[in-house]
Amino acid sequence: MASAQIHAHVADTHKANEEPIIAITGLQKYYGAFHALKNINLEVAKGERIVICGPSGSGKSTMIRCVNRIEEFEAGSIVVDGISLGESLKNVNAVRAEVGMVFQQFNLFPHLTVLQNCMLAPIRVRKVSSKDAEAIAMKYLERVRIPDQANKYPAQLSGGQQQRVAIARALCMTPKVMLFDEPTSALDPEMVKEVLDTMVSLAQEGMTMLCVTHEMGFARSVADHVIFMDGGEIIEKAKPEEFFSAPKNERTRNFLGQILNH
Amino acid sequence: MIRDFGLLEVLSILQGMWTTLALSAVAFIGGGVFGTLVALARTSAWKWLRALAGAYIDFFQGTPMLMQLFLVYYGLPVFGYHVSAWTAVSIGLTFHASAFLGEIWRGGIQAVPKGQSEAASALGLGYISRMRDVVLPQAVKLSFAPTIGFLVQLIKGTSLAAIIGFVELSRSAQIAASTTYKPLIAYGLAAACYFAICFPLSRLSARYERRFATNT
């Protein structure tokens, strides 16, 4: 019995290695004449944690925003969990339901309570009853250690609490992938840790994560791979130990020198 | 025969006030429903729909309401629809209100931060839910004061319906004035009625605006 389980687990991993949960191929994105993303190719395996860093304007946010089509793109393809983006609107919503996203500015719905923020998408997209949606919402609010704030409005919460609610709201859809777009950049320093702790525990539970962040401690301890982007290109992709100790590209070295040495 | 200005005149003016209220309510509700559609069309992803709604708004903002009422009142019979003054005025005012409310709410929709609809999209919410559950509630809040401001204009604007023979507050005051030769009393009373309706609304709008300003 035990060996069968191990066997199944190995088979699973093997399958995951064959079929990435996200496959970005030849992605091109323009803002007018500005070439924002230049031929991006990236595969993300199931359960993989990737941290993306780079100077501002390097296209890192744009890239992860293309994954759930919050951003349009001109060429290339993105396949998420076997669903190809680019054709019908139906696919877009199917992908979005499987991909959670956390924004720099939280983007909680200010006219809804914390609980209602979390219940909305399960009710409207998954069509669960409001009783079940409430149970789901409370489950994930407990997970981000904030259930006592359920009936407050977002404006009554601190930034760190708001961002944890935003994570809980995304988790209520039980996404297969979580995208983080600079989740701690808008936070006061003392609130960064509570959000990072939540992200670390999520990573430990095997969530597939794409994080745009400059929290290099987080990258070191959690990431399977670190990606460095500059000028709309992926310059370097490496395991964190290599990435920080022996970056291959000069631009990566410069960037790391700027953010680490002070 | 000249009548005294008596209870009958007062009652007929109050009756006119009631009609004005009913007409305003119909125009505001009808205008609200169609105005929502105009606002959604104006903020649509499709360029042709935005242009169409823009032309609709431009027409109603660029022509006097009186002409709009005439066009409906004399235009509908041309197409074979013989309607009462009530219906014609209701339709005309609904068109008029939908264009103005549509433009006010368009501004409200665009004032809702883009991150809100992005977050809604990222959760997989479709267009209808995104608008109904996330964007419109916030847009309506943001445009509350100008909406009430327009409602006040609309209530006063219903007096134009008197010109196509519709007996509302202004017309009933006019009738009382001509039968009693006491125009100052008749029109004074009508003005007091308009004021009694509009002033509380203006105050409500101002109070809401202050509350909103302190909340944000």
mmCIF file with all atom_site columns, N, CA and C in Angstrom, chain B residues 93-118:
data_model
loop_
_atom_site.group_PDB
_atom_site.id
_atom_site.type_symbol
_atom_site.label_atom_id
_atom_site.label_alt_id
_atom_site.label_comp_id
_atom_site.label_asym_id
_atom_site.label_entity_id
_atom_site.label_seq_id
_atom_site.pdbx_PDB_ins_code
_atom_site.Cartn_x
_atom_site.Cartn_y
_atom_site.Cartn_z
_atom_site.occupancy
_atom_site.B_iso_or_equiv
_atom_site.pdbx_formal_charge
_atom_site.auth_seq_id
_atom_site.auth_comp_id
_atom_site.auth_asym_id
_atom_site.auth_atom_id
_atom_site.pdbx_PDB_model_num
ATOM 1  N N  . LEU B 1 93  ? -38.792 62.472 -21.537 1.00 0.00 ? 93  LEU B N  1
ATOM 2  C CA . LEU B 1 93  ? -37.948 62.720 -20.365 1.00 0.00 ? 93  LEU B CA 1
ATOM 3  C C  . LEU B 1 93  ? -37.039 61.537 -20.060 1.00 0.00 ? 93  LEU B C  1
ATOM 4  N N  . THR B 1 94  ? -37.529 60.322 -20.332 1.00 0.00 ? 94  THR B N  1
ATOM 5  C CA . THR B 1 94  ? -36.696 59.137 -20.106 1.00 0.00 ? 94  THR B CA 1
ATOM 6  C C  . THR B 1 94  ? -35.464 59.171 -21.018 1.00 0.00 ? 94  THR B C  1
ATOM 7  N N  . PHE B 1 95  ? -35.687 59.490 -22.305 1.00 0.00 ? 95  PHE B N  1
ATOM 8  C CA . PHE B 1 95  ? -34.553 59.631 -23.239 1.00 0.00 ? 95  PHE B CA 1
ATOM 9  C C  . PHE B 1 95  ? -33.564 60.661 -22.718 1.00 0.00 ? 95  PHE B C  1
ATOM 10 N N  . HIS B 1 96  ? -34.123 61.820 -22.375 1.00 0.00 ? 96  HIS B N  1
ATOM 11 C CA . HIS B 1 96  ? -33.300 62.935 -21.916 1.00 0.00 ? 96  HIS B CA 1
ATOM 12 C C  . HIS B 1 96  ? -32.482 62.533 -20.686 1.00 0.00 ? 96  HIS B C  1
ATOM 13 N N  . ALA B 1 97  ? -33.173 61.951 -19.703 1.00 0.00 ? 97  ALA B N  1
ATOM 14 C CA . ALA B 1 97  ? -32.491 61.591 -18.455 1.00 0.00 ? 97  ALA B CA 1
ATOM 15 C C  . ALA B 1 97  ? -31.453 60.496 -18.686 1.00 0.00 ? 97  ALA B C  1
ATOM 16 N N  . SER B 1 98  ? -31.754 59.549 -19.583 1.00 0.00 ? 98  SER B N  1
ATOM 17 C CA . SER B 1 98  ? -30.816 58.449 -19.803 1.00 0.00 ? 98  SER B CA 1
ATOM 18 C C  . SER B 1 98  ? -29.496 58.972 -20.372 1.00 0.00 ? 98  SER B C  1
ATOM 19 N N  . ALA B 1 99  ? -29.577 59.988 -21.239 1.00 0.00 ? 99  ALA B N  1
ATOM 20 C CA . ALA B 1 99  ? -28.347 60.539 -21.808 1.00 0.00 ? 99  ALA B CA 1
ATOM 21 C C  . ALA B 1 99  ? -27.516 61.236 -20.730 1.00 0.00 ? 99  ALA B C  1
ATOM 22 N N  . PHE B 1 100 ? -28.171 62.052 -19.918 1.00 0.00 ? 100 PHE B N  1
ATOM 23 C CA . PHE B 1 100 ? -27.421 62.784 -18.889 1.00 0.00 ? 100 PHE B CA 1
ATOM 24 C C  . PHE B 1 100 ? -26.911 61.852 -17.792 1.00 0.00 ? 100 PHE B C  1
ATOM 25 N N  . LEU B 1 101 ? -27.779 60.939 -17.315 1.00 0.00 ? 101 LEU B N  1
ATOM 26 C CA . LEU B 1 101 ? -27.336 60.008 -16.267 1.00 0.00 ? 101 LEU B CA 1
ATOM 27 C C  . LEU B 1 101 ? -26.255 59.080 -16.803 1.00 0.00 ? 101 LEU B C  1
ATOM 28 N N  . GLY B 1 102 ? -26.396 58.684 -18.066 1.00 0.00 ? 102 GLY B N  1
ATOM 29 C CA . GLY B 1 102 ? -25.378 57.825 -18.682 1.00 0.00 ? 102 GLY B CA 1
ATOM 30 C C  . GLY B 1 102 ? -24.016 58.491 -18.653 1.00 0.00 ? 102 GLY B C  1
ATOM 31 N N  . GLU B 1 103 ? -23.992 59.779 -18.956 1.00 0.00 ? 103 GLU B N  1
ATOM 32 C CA . GLU B 1 103 ? -22.727 60.509 -18.981 1.00 0.00 ? 103 GLU B CA 1
ATOM 33 C C  . GLU B 1 103 ? -22.170 60.712 -17.563 1.00 0.00 ? 103 GLU B C  1
ATOM 34 N N  . ILE B 1 104 ? -23.066 60.974 -16.610 1.00 0.00 ? 104 ILE B N  1
ATOM 35 C CA . ILE B 1 104 ? -22.615 61.122 -15.216 1.00 0.00 ? 104 ILE B CA 1
ATOM 36 C C  . ILE B 1 104 ? -22.021 59.800 -14.717 1.00 0.00 ? 104 ILE B C  1
ATOM 37 N N  . TRP B 1 105 ? -22.710 58.713 -14.998 1.00 0.00 ? 105 TRP B N  1
ATOM 38 C CA . TRP B 1 105 ? -22.261 57.407 -14.493 1.00 0.00 ? 105 TRP B CA 1
ATOM 39 C C  . TRP B 1 105 ? -21.050 56.891 -15.261 1.00 0.00 ? 105 TRP B C  1
ATOM 40 N N  . ARG B 1 106 ? -20.916 57.315 -16.515 1.00 0.00 ? 106 ARG B N  1
ATOM 41 C CA . ARG B 1 106 ? -19.698 56.989 -17.262 1.00 0.00 ? 106 ARG B CA 1
ATOM 42 C C  . ARG B 1 106 ? -18.488 57.528 -16.501 1.00 0.00 ? 106 ARG B C  1
ATOM 43 N N  . GLY B 1 107 ? -18.634 58.775 -16.053 1.00 0.00 ? 107 GLY B N  1
ATOM 44 C CA . GLY B 1 107 ? -17.556 59.372 -15.261 1.00 0.00 ? 107 GLY B CA 1
ATOM 45 C C  . GLY B 1 107 ? -17.303 58.584 -13.983 1.00 0.00 ? 107 GLY B C  1
ATOM 46 N N  . GLY B 1 108 ? -18.381 58.146 -13.338 1.00 0.00 ? 108 GLY B N  1
ATOM 47 C CA . GLY B 1 108 ? -18.254 57.359 -12.114 1.00 0.00 ? 108 GLY B CA 1
ATOM 48 C C  . GLY B 1 108 ? -17.529 56.042 -12.358 1.00 0.00 ? 108 GLY B C  1
ATOM 49 N N  . ILE B 1 109 ? -17.920 55.370 -13.439 1.00 0.00 ? 109 ILE B N  1
ATOM 50 C CA . ILE B 1 109 ? -17.290 54.082 -13.771 1.00 0.00 ? 109 ILE B CA 1
ATOM 51 C C  . ILE B 1 109 ? -15.790 54.282 -14.003 1.00 0.00 ? 109 ILE B C  1
ATOM 52 N N  . GLN B 1 110 ? -15.458 55.358 -14.736 1.00 0.00 ? 110 GLN B N  1
ATOM 53 C CA . GLN B 1 110 ? -14.048 55.574 -15.043 1.00 0.00 ? 110 GLN B CA 1
ATOM 54 C C  . GLN B 1 110 ? -13.250 56.053 -13.835 1.00 0.00 ? 110 GLN B C  1
ATOM 55 N N  . ALA B 1 111 ? -13.960 56.558 -12.811 1.00 0.00 ? 111 ALA B N  1
ATOM 56 C CA . ALA B 1 111 ? -13.248 57.015 -11.617 1.00 0.00 ? 111 ALA B CA 1
ATOM 57 C C  . ALA B 1 111 ? -12.933 55.855 -10.662 1.00 0.00 ? 111 ALA B C  1
ATOM 58 N N  . VAL B 1 112 ? -13.566 54.701 -10.882 1.00 0.00 ? 112 VAL B N  1
ATOM 59 C CA . VAL B 1 112 ? -13.231 53.535 -10.059 1.00 0.00 ? 112 VAL B CA 1
ATOM 60 C C  . VAL B 1 112 ? -11.843 53.058 -10.479 1.00 0.00 ? 112 VAL B C  1
ATOM 61 N N  . PRO B 1 113 ? -10.912 52.891 -9.530  1.00 0.00 ? 113 PRO B N  1
ATOM 62 C CA . PRO B 1 113 ? -9.548  52.524 -9.916  1.00 0.00 ? 113 PRO B CA 1
ATOM 63 C C  . PRO B 1 113 ? -9.511  51.264 -10.782 1.00 0.00 ? 113 PRO B C  1
ATOM 64 N N  . LYS B 1 114 ? -8.615  51.269 -11.754 1.00 0.00 ? 114 LYS B N  1
ATOM 65 C CA . LYS B 1 114 ? -8.510  50.173 -12.707 1.00 0.00 ? 114 LYS B CA 1
ATOM 66 C C  . LYS B 1 114 ? -8.210  48.849 -12.003 1.00 0.00 ? 114 LYS B C  1
ATOM 67 N N  . GLY B 1 115 ? -7.471  48.948 -10.902 1.00 0.00 ? 115 GLY B N  1
ATOM 68 C CA . GLY B 1 115 ? -7.127  47.751 -10.131 1.00 0.00 ? 115 GLY B CA 1
ATOM 69 C C  . GLY B 1 115 ? -8.348  46.963 -9.673  1.00 0.00 ? 115 GLY B C  1
ATOM 70 N N  . GLN B 1 116 ? -9.479  47.659 -9.498  1.00 0.00 ? 116 GLN B N  1
ATOM 71 C CA . GLN B 1 116 ? -10.691 46.977 -9.049  1.00 0.00 ? 116 GLN B CA 1
ATOM 72 C C  . GLN B 1 116 ? -11.193 45.984 -10.083 1.00 0.00 ? 116 GLN B C  1
ATOM 73 N N  . SER B 1 117 ? -11.301 46.440 -11.344 1.00 0.00 ? 117 SER B N  1
ATOM 74 C CA . SER B 1 117 ? -11.793 45.491 -12.343 1.00 0.00 ? 117 SER B CA 1
ATOM 75 C C  . SER B 1 117 ? -10.711 44.476 -12.705 1.00 0.00 ? 117 SER B C  1
ATOM 76 N N  . GLU B 1 118 ? -9.443  44.866 -12.542 1.00 0.00 ? 118 GLU B N  1
ATOM 77 C CA . GLU B 1 118 ? -8.370  43.880 -12.756 1.00 0.00 ? 118 GLU B CA 1
ATOM 78 C C  . GLU B 1 118 ? -8.457  42.757 -11.727 1.00 0.00 ? 118 GLU B C  1
#
